[in-house]
XYZ file of C-alpha atoms in Angstrom:
702
model
C -2.373 -14.898 15.161
C -0.198 -13.505 18.069
C -2.749 -12.265 21.005
C -6.075 -13.952 19.161
C -8.551 -14.419 20.933
C -6.619 -13.180 24.283
C -2.770 -12.449 25.171
C -3.355 -15.294 27.744
C -4.501 -17.875 25.228
C -1.406 -17.850 22.438
C 0.975 -19.617 24.795
C -1.385 -22.289 25.568
C -2.679 -22.574 21.955
C 0.653 -23.208 20.719
C 1.228 -25.993 23.134
C -2.167 -27.439 21.713
C -0.890 -27.276 18.365
C 1.976 -28.847 19.207
C 0.275 -32.007 20.865
C -2.179 -32.005 17.840
C 0.562 -33.302 15.508
C 1.732 -29.879 13.893
C 5.434 -29.718 12.747
C 5.626 -26.027 12.733
C 3.772 -23.350 14.125
C 3.326 -20.218 11.916
C 2.797 -17.082 14.362
C 1.035 -14.062 12.954
C 2.436 -10.284 14.009
C -1.017 -8.383 13.583
C -0.453 -5.372 11.347
C -3.016 -2.573 10.786
C -3.394 -2.537 7.145
C -2.874 -5.953 5.130
C -4.011 -5.988 1.902
C -3.798 -9.995 1.137
C -5.671 -11.056 4.535
C -9.246 -12.306 4.159
C -11.812 -11.798 6.564
C -10.966 -13.813 9.140
C -7.335 -13.389 9.422
C -8.258 -9.701 9.401
C -10.732 -9.623 12.393
C -8.210 -11.587 14.402
C -5.525 -8.969 13.982
C -8.024 -6.476 14.917
C -8.597 -7.874 17.865
C -5.059 -8.762 18.771
C -4.156 -4.977 18.500
C -6.964 -4.318 20.459
C -5.274 -6.735 23.391
C -2.246 -4.560 22.744
C 0.040 -6.979 20.807
C 3.413 -5.722 19.538
C 6.374 -7.247 18.213
C 8.010 -7.222 21.625
C 4.947 -9.262 23.604
C 4.746 -11.620 20.800
C 8.242 -12.566 21.254
C 7.734 -12.778 25.060
C 4.809 -15.202 24.203
C 7.343 -17.365 21.952
C 9.928 -17.731 25.071
C 7.199 -18.163 27.228
C 5.753 -21.233 24.892
C 9.491 -22.499 24.731
C 9.738 -22.479 28.574
C 6.377 -24.646 28.894
C 8.059 -27.390 26.435
C 7.043 -26.181 23.263
C 9.745 -28.100 20.886
C 8.370 -27.323 17.227
C 10.026 -24.797 15.035
C 8.011 -21.269 15.426
C 7.912 -19.113 11.918
C 7.014 -15.530 12.493
C 4.702 -13.927 9.555
C 3.984 -10.536 8.994
C 4.047 -7.313 7.075
C 7.362 -5.958 6.786
C 6.370 -2.330 8.271
C 6.599 -3.361 11.705
C 9.795 -5.486 11.355
C 11.512 -2.052 9.734
C 10.372 -0.095 12.465
C 11.310 -2.364 15.157
C 14.615 -2.649 13.085
C 15.647 -5.617 11.166
C 18.973 -6.438 13.009
C 17.282 -6.409 16.391
C 14.392 -8.331 15.313
C 16.553 -11.134 13.987
C 18.657 -11.139 17.468
C 15.555 -10.809 19.577
C 13.664 -13.557 17.586
C 16.295 -15.993 17.814
C 17.066 -14.971 21.378
C 12.791 -15.896 21.849
C 13.370 -19.056 20.050
C 11.720 -18.045 16.754
C 13.147 -20.309 14.042
C 12.488 -18.125 10.954
C 10.454 -15.699 9.160
C 7.724 -15.145 6.500
C 7.405 -11.624 5.396
C 4.361 -11.016 3.125
C 5.062 -7.725 1.378
C 8.925 -7.909 1.055
C 10.363 -7.130 -2.609
C 13.138 -9.633 -3.942
C 15.867 -7.326 -3.590
C 15.110 -6.859 -0.091
C 14.253 -10.305 0.578
C 17.668 -11.369 -0.195
C 19.388 -9.228 2.440
C 16.909 -9.955 4.899
C 17.356 -13.626 4.167
C 21.279 -13.303 4.309
C 20.827 -11.434 7.531
C 18.600 -14.478 8.909
C 21.026 -16.902 7.541
C 23.982 -15.189 9.493
C 21.916 -16.047 12.360
C 20.967 -19.490 12.072
C 17.582 -18.467 11.177
C 15.270 -19.170 8.130
C 13.799 -16.922 5.635
C 10.496 -18.535 4.096
C 9.740 -17.035 0.167
C 6.136 -17.079 -0.841
C 5.243 -18.395 -4.404
C 1.854 -17.893 -5.990
C 0.264 -19.343 -8.910
C 1.177 -16.234 -10.874
C 4.785 -16.109 -9.875
C 6.781 -16.533 -13.374
C 9.546 -18.983 -13.882
C 12.199 -16.214 -13.406
C 10.627 -15.203 -10.300
C 10.328 -18.732 -9.180
C 13.612 -19.698 -10.018
C 14.968 -16.698 -7.547
C 12.867 -17.225 -4.886
C 13.711 -21.113 -4.517
C 17.210 -20.218 -4.706
C 16.740 -18.051 -1.552
C 14.938 -20.802 0.607
C 16.824 -22.445 3.074
C 14.168 -24.725 4.940
C 10.959 -24.625 2.733
C 8.969 -22.776 0.341
C 5.371 -21.591 1.082
C 2.882 -22.051 -1.756
C -0.058 -19.895 -1.784
C -2.234 -22.309 -3.623
C -4.702 -19.776 -5.300
C -4.794 -16.662 -6.064
C -6.727 -13.855 -3.685
C -6.919 -13.335 -0.015
C -6.528 -15.675 2.545
C -9.400 -17.773 3.768
C -10.837 -21.405 3.888
C -13.350 -21.209 0.971
C -14.177 -24.663 0.629
C -12.515 -25.730 -2.486
C -8.995 -26.200 -3.654
C -7.467 -25.202 -6.909
C -7.778 -27.508 -9.539
C -4.492 -26.645 -10.970
C -2.786 -26.849 -7.915
C -0.756 -30.558 -8.780
C 0.596 -28.364 -11.790
C 1.685 -25.329 -9.901
C 3.363 -27.940 -7.117
C 5.171 -29.856 -10.477
C 6.586 -26.488 -11.537
C 7.812 -25.440 -7.809
C 9.658 -28.684 -7.915
C 11.067 -28.155 -10.844
C 13.270 -25.306 -9.358
C 13.121 -26.055 -5.707
C 15.622 -29.035 -5.664
C 15.549 -30.680 -2.174
C 13.910 -27.828 -0.595
C 10.248 -28.973 0.608
C 7.371 -27.099 -0.623
C 4.546 -26.737 1.829
C 0.790 -25.540 0.300
C -1.517 -22.883 1.905
C -4.687 -21.168 1.263
C -8.258 -22.635 1.197
C -7.142 -26.022 3.399
C -10.105 -26.886 5.990
C -11.022 -29.986 5.958
C -9.121 -33.758 6.173
C -10.175 -34.184 2.387
C -8.042 -30.983 1.768
C -5.310 -32.115 3.763
C -4.926 -35.551 2.130
C -5.254 -33.849 -1.706
C -2.403 -31.375 -0.974
C -0.384 -34.212 1.177
C -0.170 -36.210 -1.841
C 1.683 -33.703 -4.029
C 3.226 -31.697 -1.445
C 6.024 -31.997 1.373
C 3.721 -29.957 3.546
C 0.295 -28.462 4.205
C -0.627 -25.018 5.698
C -3.666 -24.428 7.693
C -4.336 -20.983 8.661
C -7.802 -19.563 8.565
C -9.645 -22.632 9.888
C -7.255 -22.847 12.993
C -8.582 -18.828 13.547
C -12.230 -19.565 13.078
C -11.521 -23.111 15.585
C -10.454 -20.147 18.195
C -13.096 -17.745 17.406
C -15.833 -20.589 18.125
C -14.009 -21.930 21.253
C -15.894 -21.221 24.369
C -13.839 -19.269 26.984
C -10.906 -21.095 28.243
C -11.249 -23.963 25.589
C -9.534 -22.363 22.891
C -6.408 -24.382 23.337
C -7.817 -27.793 23.673
C -10.106 -27.273 20.674
C -7.583 -26.158 18.537
C -5.834 -29.602 19.731
C -8.342 -31.558 18.723
C -8.932 -29.861 15.117
C -5.444 -30.204 14.610
C -4.979 -33.786 15.895
C -8.114 -34.374 13.163
C -6.517 -33.029 10.306
C -3.045 -35.216 11.184
C -4.478 -38.525 12.937
C -1.631 -38.303 15.159
C -2.107 -39.254 18.177
C -2.495 -36.642 21.431
C 0.213 -37.031 23.741
C -0.256 -34.589 26.903
C 3.188 -36.327 28.423
C 4.805 -35.383 25.404
C 6.064 -39.384 25.549
C 5.170 -40.378 22.002
C 4.772 -37.851 19.052
C 5.242 -38.770 15.262
C 8.362 -36.695 13.763
C 7.127 -34.346 11.453
C 8.711 -33.018 8.056
C 10.007 -29.692 9.152
C 11.084 -31.094 12.500
C 13.365 -33.313 10.618
C 14.714 -30.520 8.634
C 15.444 -28.330 12.248
C 17.318 -31.481 13.311
C 19.246 -31.885 10.165
C 20.592 -28.102 10.715
C 22.283 -28.961 13.997
C 25.520 -29.797 13.166
C 27.825 -26.690 13.443
C 30.144 -26.932 10.452
C 33.506 -28.196 12.635
C 34.918 -31.360 11.179
C 32.802 -31.438 8.210
C 34.412 -33.316 5.317
C 33.702 -32.501 1.608
C 34.143 -34.580 -1.734
C 34.870 -30.931 -3.570
C 34.998 -27.183 -2.999
C 33.852 -24.969 -5.949
C 35.426 -21.395 -5.811
C 34.301 -18.312 -7.372
C 36.355 -19.061 -10.813
C 35.042 -22.357 -10.838
C 31.635 -20.976 -10.862
C 31.546 -18.704 -13.868
C 29.129 -20.544 -15.720
C 26.880 -20.377 -12.723
C 23.967 -17.738 -12.356
C 24.504 -16.409 -9.096
C 21.512 -14.868 -6.753
C 22.678 -11.653 -7.560
C 22.753 -12.045 -11.334
C 19.001 -13.823 -10.831
C 18.166 -10.378 -9.098
C 19.483 -8.345 -11.950
C 17.600 -10.800 -14.300
C 14.473 -10.091 -12.921
C 14.757 -6.301 -12.869
C 15.389 -5.924 -16.402
C 13.667 -6.988 -19.562
C 14.449 -10.283 -20.847
C 17.687 -10.829 -18.639
C 18.815 -7.430 -20.187
C 19.095 -3.691 -18.960
C 16.749 -1.770 -20.777
C 17.622 2.153 -20.790
C 13.521 2.821 -20.794
C 12.982 0.874 -17.730
C 11.143 3.083 -15.389
C 12.617 3.784 -11.995
C 11.036 1.800 -9.499
C 12.439 4.138 -6.793
C 12.823 7.834 -6.259
C 15.880 7.857 -4.141
C 15.100 5.587 -0.994
C 11.449 5.873 -1.440
C 9.123 3.758 -3.713
C 9.552 -0.023 -4.711
C 7.197 -2.976 -4.667
C 6.292 -4.139 -0.998
C 3.087 -6.434 -2.344
C 2.237 -10.280 -1.741
C 3.759 -12.060 -4.473
C 0.029 -12.650 -6.085
C 0.467 -9.175 -7.276
C 3.953 -9.174 -8.992
C 3.079 -10.387 -11.828
C -0.033 -8.201 -12.990
C 2.083 -5.026 -11.542
C 4.575 -6.246 -14.432
C 2.147 -6.481 -16.978
C 0.891 -2.920 -16.108
C 4.494 -1.336 -16.171
C 4.850 -3.345 -19.520
C 1.637 -1.921 -20.898
C 2.063 1.668 -19.382
C 5.632 1.991 -20.919
C 4.213 0.610 -24.252
C 1.634 3.295 -24.401
C 3.744 6.469 -23.206
C 6.085 5.313 -26.157
C 3.161 5.217 -28.404
C 2.171 8.511 -30.152
C -1.277 6.969 -30.800
C -1.940 6.615 -27.178
C -1.124 10.338 -26.390
C -3.303 11.426 -29.883
C -5.809 9.257 -28.495
C -5.842 10.604 -24.756
C -5.724 14.193 -26.222
C -8.619 13.583 -28.372
C -10.898 13.782 -25.281
C -9.471 17.246 -23.882
C -12.588 18.931 -25.312
C -14.567 16.191 -22.945
C -12.164 16.748 -20.007
C -12.281 20.374 -20.036
C -8.424 20.915 -20.934
C -6.335 22.957 -21.422
C -7.731 24.297 -17.616
C -7.645 28.188 -17.224
C -5.058 30.362 -15.501
C -6.767 32.768 -13.499
C -5.226 35.768 -12.301
C -6.644 36.349 -8.532
C -6.651 40.026 -8.514
C -8.860 40.132 -5.387
C -6.869 37.880 -3.485
C -3.565 39.452 -4.299
C -4.679 42.713 -3.073
C -6.008 40.924 0.102
C -2.499 39.099 0.486
C -0.517 42.262 -0.232
C 2.410 40.745 -1.569
C 3.264 38.478 -4.619
C 0.650 38.382 -7.308
C -1.393 34.974 -7.117
C -2.910 33.081 -9.940
C -5.226 30.078 -9.918
C -4.706 26.781 -11.947
C -8.555 26.087 -12.493
C -8.457 22.048 -12.289
C -11.984 22.920 -10.484
C -13.386 23.377 -13.956
C -12.389 20.341 -15.463
C -15.304 17.753 -16.033
C -16.561 15.946 -13.006
C -14.976 19.177 -10.916
C -11.321 18.118 -10.129
C -7.979 17.141 -11.653
C -9.149 13.407 -11.259
C -10.284 13.150 -14.649
C -6.846 13.553 -15.979
C -5.791 10.347 -14.335
C -9.257 8.351 -14.530
C -9.446 8.366 -18.017
C -5.358 8.003 -18.866
C -5.436 4.986 -16.823
C -8.719 3.781 -18.402
C -7.189 3.680 -21.905
C -4.129 2.013 -20.557
C -6.510 -0.673 -18.796
C -8.088 -1.395 -22.363
C -5.163 -1.545 -23.834
C -3.857 -4.455 -21.618
C -7.388 -6.210 -21.846
C -8.900 -5.524 -18.850
C -12.676 -5.116 -18.793
C -13.733 -4.173 -15.416
C -12.177 -1.077 -13.099
C -12.124 -0.537 -9.246
C -11.382 2.340 -7.535
C -10.663 4.055 -4.178
C -12.065 7.318 -3.025
C -12.078 9.728 0.049
C -13.572 13.120 -1.069
C -15.370 11.107 -3.606
C -13.832 13.158 -6.654
C -12.068 10.244 -7.990
C -14.807 8.123 -7.641
C -17.040 10.438 -9.679
C -14.078 10.595 -12.332
C -13.499 7.007 -12.485
C -17.422 6.247 -12.545
C -17.674 8.829 -15.353
C -15.055 7.523 -17.527
C -16.228 4.004 -17.288
C -19.931 5.095 -18.160
C -18.140 6.987 -21.240
C -16.400 3.555 -22.414
C -19.166 1.272 -20.844
C -17.143 -0.565 -18.490
C -18.175 -2.109 -15.356
C -16.652 0.366 -11.910
C -16.825 -0.740 -8.605
C -15.750 2.250 -6.365
C -14.535 1.767 -2.561
C -15.344 4.556 -0.301
C -14.952 4.372 3.767
C -18.238 4.553 5.521
C -17.077 8.173 7.149
C -16.377 9.511 3.959
C -19.853 8.023 2.621
C -21.679 10.066 5.295
C -19.791 13.362 4.594
C -19.490 13.098 0.923
C -23.388 11.487 0.144
C -23.569 14.136 -2.651
C -20.779 12.325 -4.560
C -21.795 9.054 -3.714
C -25.129 9.590 -5.530
C -23.228 11.076 -8.373
C -21.247 7.859 -8.734
C -24.623 5.494 -8.570
C -26.285 7.572 -11.161
C -23.041 7.098 -13.310
C -23.815 3.323 -13.167
C -21.096 2.374 -10.231
C -21.367 0.089 -7.639
C -20.352 1.637 -4.354
C -18.971 -0.370 -1.224
C -18.912 1.231 1.932
C -16.005 0.144 4.034
C -16.928 0.051 7.691
C -13.498 -1.256 8.670
C -10.613 0.714 10.718
C -11.147 4.737 10.475
C -13.424 3.908 7.645
C -11.460 6.774 5.283
C -9.444 6.729 2.519
C -6.929 4.512 4.011
C -9.557 1.776 4.646
C -10.791 2.156 1.129
C -7.370 1.170 -0.224
C -6.956 -1.401 1.887
C -10.203 -3.125 0.655
C -9.489 -2.041 -2.987
C -6.487 -3.625 -3.233
C -7.745 -6.851 -1.552
C -10.827 -6.804 -4.050
C -7.796 -6.535 -7.199
C -5.873 -9.599 -5.877
C -8.977 -11.708 -6.244
C -9.614 -10.499 -10.313
C -6.310 -10.008 -11.615
C -7.085 -11.457 -14.841
C -9.972 -9.005 -15.556
C -9.862 -6.306 -13.297
C -7.798 -2.973 -13.202
C -7.396 -0.880 -10.575
C -7.003 2.922 -10.944
C -5.410 4.101 -8.225
C -6.456 7.931 -7.451
C -3.081 9.292 -6.025
C 0.652 9.084 -6.545
C 0.939 6.201 -4.103
C 0.718 2.416 -4.112
C 3.681 0.253 -5.503
C 5.727 0.977 -8.596
C 4.654 1.823 -11.388
C 1.501 3.402 -9.877
C 3.284 6.728 -8.493
C 4.538 7.323 -12.062
C 1.555 6.610 -13.801
C -0.280 8.892 -11.809
C 2.427 11.397 -12.113
C 2.603 11.152 -15.738
C -1.229 11.690 -16.203
C -1.382 14.634 -13.656
C 1.653 16.383 -15.151
C -0.316 17.745 -17.503
C -1.281 20.478 -14.941
C 2.201 21.775 -14.250
C 3.003 21.483 -18.103
C 0.058 23.675 -19.136
C 1.088 25.902 -16.354
C 4.230 26.308 -17.575
C 3.330 27.471 -20.814
C 0.716 29.467 -20.157
C 2.840 31.185 -17.649
C 4.860 31.960 -20.602
C 2.481 33.143 -23.148
C 1.004 35.768 -20.434
C 4.106 36.908 -18.669
C 6.944 35.554 -20.672
C 8.205 33.957 -17.565
C 8.202 30.961 -14.631
C 6.000 31.784 -11.489
C 8.595 32.067 -8.674
C 6.598 29.266 -6.691
C 3.741 26.756 -7.454
C 1.588 25.897 -4.521
C -0.692 22.794 -4.014
C -2.736 20.942 -0.795
C -1.070 17.703 -0.268
C -2.810 14.320 0.961
C -1.638 11.032 -1.384
C -0.050 13.646 -3.797
C -1.754 13.588 -7.451
C -2.276 16.812 -7.836
C 0.729 18.452 -5.850
C 3.252 15.920 -8.002
C 1.404 16.890 -11.055
C 1.830 20.417 -10.520
C 5.378 20.241 -9.279
C 6.935 17.724 -11.324
C 7.272 19.727 -14.523
C 9.015 22.257 -12.325
C 11.593 20.000 -10.858
C 14.647 20.989 -13.066
C 13.709 24.889 -13.083
C 15.398 25.474 -9.460
C 14.063 28.977 -9.669
C 10.543 27.830 -8.960
C 9.887 27.421 -5.312
C 7.407 24.447 -4.648
C 5.243 24.325 -1.519
C 2.851 21.634 -0.442
C 0.482 21.950 2.242
C -0.851 18.770 3.981
C -3.995 18.760 6.603
C -3.020 19.838 10.327
C -6.143 18.794 11.642
C -6.331 19.889 15.176
C -2.519 20.587 15.428
C 0.436 18.395 14.436
C 1.678 18.578 17.928
C -1.847 16.248 18.588
C -2.617 13.238 17.279
C -5.413 14.335 15.288
C -3.928 15.454 11.884
C -2.981 13.785 8.485
C 0.149 15.612 7.857
C 2.424 12.987 6.913
C 5.666 14.620 5.749
C 5.308 17.619 8.404
C 4.571 14.817 11.188
C 5.493 11.512 10.337
C 8.469 8.810 9.678
C 9.491 6.727 7.096
C 7.864 3.326 6.682
C 5.801 1.030 4.513
C 2.010 1.254 3.369
C 0.054 0.105 0.866
C 3.163 -1.236 -1.474
C 5.356 1.523 -1.042
C 8.272 2.455 0.933
C 7.544 6.529 2.033
C 6.719 8.584 4.761
C 3.752 7.368 6.837
C 2.043 8.168 10.286
C 2.697 5.646 12.495
C 3.327 4.090 16.023
C 6.652 3.208 17.480
C 5.358 -0.263 16.746
C 5.069 0.274 13.263
C 1.109 0.371 13.103
C -0.445 3.119 11.087
C -1.938 5.482 13.012
C -5.460 6.973 13.233
C -5.661 10.199 10.850
C -7.968 13.295 10.845
C -8.950 15.724 8.756
C -11.964 18.344 7.969
C -11.409 17.469 4.430
C -12.265 13.497 3.314
C -9.382 13.537 0.544
C -6.571 14.394 2.753
C -7.446 11.980 5.383
C -4.909 9.516 4.364
C -1.587 8.088 6.659
C 0.791 8.492 3.695
C 2.184 10.266 0.904
C 3.407 9.375 -2.758
C 7.287 8.311 -2.739
C 8.308 11.017 -5.151
C 6.950 13.764 -2.937
C 8.862 12.010 0.206
C 12.206 12.420 -1.957
C 11.431 15.825 -2.803
C 10.999 16.551 0.812
C 14.363 14.910 2.058
C 16.255 16.151 -0.933
C 15.064 19.817 -0.156
C 13.458 20.471 -3.625
C 10.063 21.182 -2.121
C 8.661 22.577 1.255
C 5.813 20.970 3.205
C 3.913 22.836 5.815
C 0.742 22.065 7.683
C -2.542 24.044 7.653
C -5.149 23.509 10.505
C -8.861 22.907 10.083
C -9.325 26.266 11.395
C -6.874 27.850 8.981
C -8.236 25.461 6.189
C -11.928 27.239 6.852
C -10.204 30.616 6.916
C -8.657 29.729 3.321
C -12.202 28.672 2.173
C -13.996 31.805 3.248
C -11.181 33.677 1.767
C -11.361 32.769 -1.780
C -14.924 32.345 -1.559
C -15.317 36.114 -0.755
C -12.513 37.576 -2.863
C -12.940 35.730 -6.032
C -16.421 34.263 -6.047
C -14.893 30.814 -6.437
C -15.838 28.284 -3.782
C -12.697 25.687 -3.397
C -13.125 22.435 -2.111
C -11.491 21.737 1.229
C -8.932 19.862 0.118
C -7.463 23.033 -2.123
C -8.524 25.381 0.807
C -5.411 23.822 2.946
C -3.286 25.800 0.260
C -5.170 28.918 0.311
C -3.733 30.539 3.764
C -0.235 29.323 3.198
C -0.511 30.676 0.026
C -1.258 34.320 1.438
C 1.412 33.722 4.069
C 3.956 33.239 0.934
C 2.693 36.163 -1.197
C 3.660 38.469 1.988
C 6.907 36.731 2.359
C 7.981 36.810 -1.357
C 6.442 40.356 -1.671
C 5.496 42.402 -4.672
C 6.930 41.668 -8.339
C 6.643 37.962 -7.619
C 4.093 35.248 -8.810
C 2.480 32.261 -7.293
C 0.167 29.639 -8.667
C -2.047 27.820 -7.018
C -3.389 24.157 -8.098
C -6.925 24.547 -7.327
C -7.555 21.062 -7.534
C -11.368 21.006 -7.060
C -14.352 23.030 -6.387
C -16.293 22.921 -3.045
C -19.874 22.356 -3.812
C -19.537 18.600 -2.660
C -17.999 19.962 0.705
C -20.903 22.940 1.656
C -22.828 20.224 3.842
C -19.524 19.147 5.779
C -18.905 23.160 6.202
C -22.205 23.838 7.236
C -22.182 21.031 9.891
C -18.538 21.751 10.996
C -18.930 25.861 11.290
C -20.215 25.719 14.601
C -17.015 24.523 15.954
C -14.440 26.098 13.612
C -16.213 29.025 12.887
C -15.554 30.829 16.145
C -11.872 30.194 16.014
C -11.712 32.310 12.757
C -14.567 34.904 13.418
C -16.724 33.444 10.795
C -20.690 33.259 11.943
C -23.175 32.372 9.126
C -26.301 31.717 11.685
C -29.181 32.316 9.754
């Protein structure tokens, strides 16, 4: 890991690895939000980021190592977002200048991998694809076809880490890889830590990758001894003679490959040239890519779009791809099956559907403009809209044979809804929750435990929703066969945003019908708070084609979007990749994800769903931000005018709606998605009121 244990150690550590017999050095670029790294790698990345590591400083380390005599190839490994933020062409150019030989990008989907690989090839750099035990033959064929130096084979499912044992089916996996890889070497990693492991893997593969154990060695090294200790460990694996003078060293596989690439193509003779016409029967890379994105190699008109414009996609480690394919197939089959919808609707009485449409007469009077209506999702079973998605996804999970459920939660409402449906259907449930959210949503934690769920507090990072998502994804990677991850918002890799939107669209669909029944017309505007986006896209989606209906999303402005303490992604963010999806995120110039702040736990998230990003860029929906103080004003206003205590998430939308009502004027109608009730937030309001109350003239001291 670049910059671990210190910035000053990295160059010497790389030289130590070379002296210890390493053929290739895989230099990790740290990222704030990895979804497939085990605790060892994650901790080293956290330290590296605290040490100030950037893409630029990482390249400087490689350059300095080259100047000190580093000769073995260096492959830069990391998640896509820092490379994206730096610029693909720029990172490829600057990496080559610094002395980098190639890239491993953990979460790059096939279509972008092909494009990135072609850019690397044009600069004489290598792109190394990752292959997992779950990789299908069609994907394996494609990934092997874009490899130009070696193929990285992940030996087992799960996150990175040396766990003391190897996958028993590894010989079969490498045999399968070799059947497609031709003469491209396969190197195997994940779980290798001992000489015995090394020899076992070396007997069936052309190379062995050791990662976490190197980090562990660096962690345990005394100050100033990191390079020497890692050299000694590496030598104990390779049993190659350590030569500090650099006069004797066994030539390794990867170095041989690098030398073999030296000819520049001038004056080279060949026996035959095949042109495009001669290759009609051969499946090209583009054709293979098309096959990957279709059903049985042919186009399927019912395929769900993986993207909304430029947003969406599947930016995940290879180990997750097959599970996402399985989930998409299960979801498509379910929504085409009338029996699925019949079963889903059979639980409406349990869920509290259809939810009521309430005319907020006194709030309307206060606003002095358009008439305001409330779509009462707060009256649903468990107190929010989250039950719609939780129950629907559980039914899908059962259809595809899953027996366990995991979920993340911020405000606790999704966790409670998931625990509730798991209790109803007798399924094991584990909920991941940031420890800060555990503190401020203690009541919901107790509710989840009452319902039989295991609640796991996440101490990493900001200890909020974002970190809960990270941990839930890591857990899912290690239990794909039996476990389904019920993502609570319209985020994550395809097909999750579409699944959540489809199940939550009951909100907007009912609203349409209820307004027609009450007034014989559509509303003039619909309003919803926006975090990840489940309630907002659920309200908005049925109205997208109704151009007369304005859609207004209200984000968490925290202390103000001119500060660094907010969670207003669309209002103050930029395009990037987080948690498997390309969308708007809150990030710094290095592509590292910013810490966020909101008085409401459910909106305290640094990204937003891809469909909302598309609606933002297309201009179909408007987005504004409400500060914490404005949120408290909305909370007080609805409570005192309608006798309804809203969730703090929902309260963001109240003040914005009052402003919109004045803007639209009398004769117009606005519907707010009242996404949740506020009993869960009463303690948080009491704690924050001494600070925020004076800003809005609200004093409840007893």
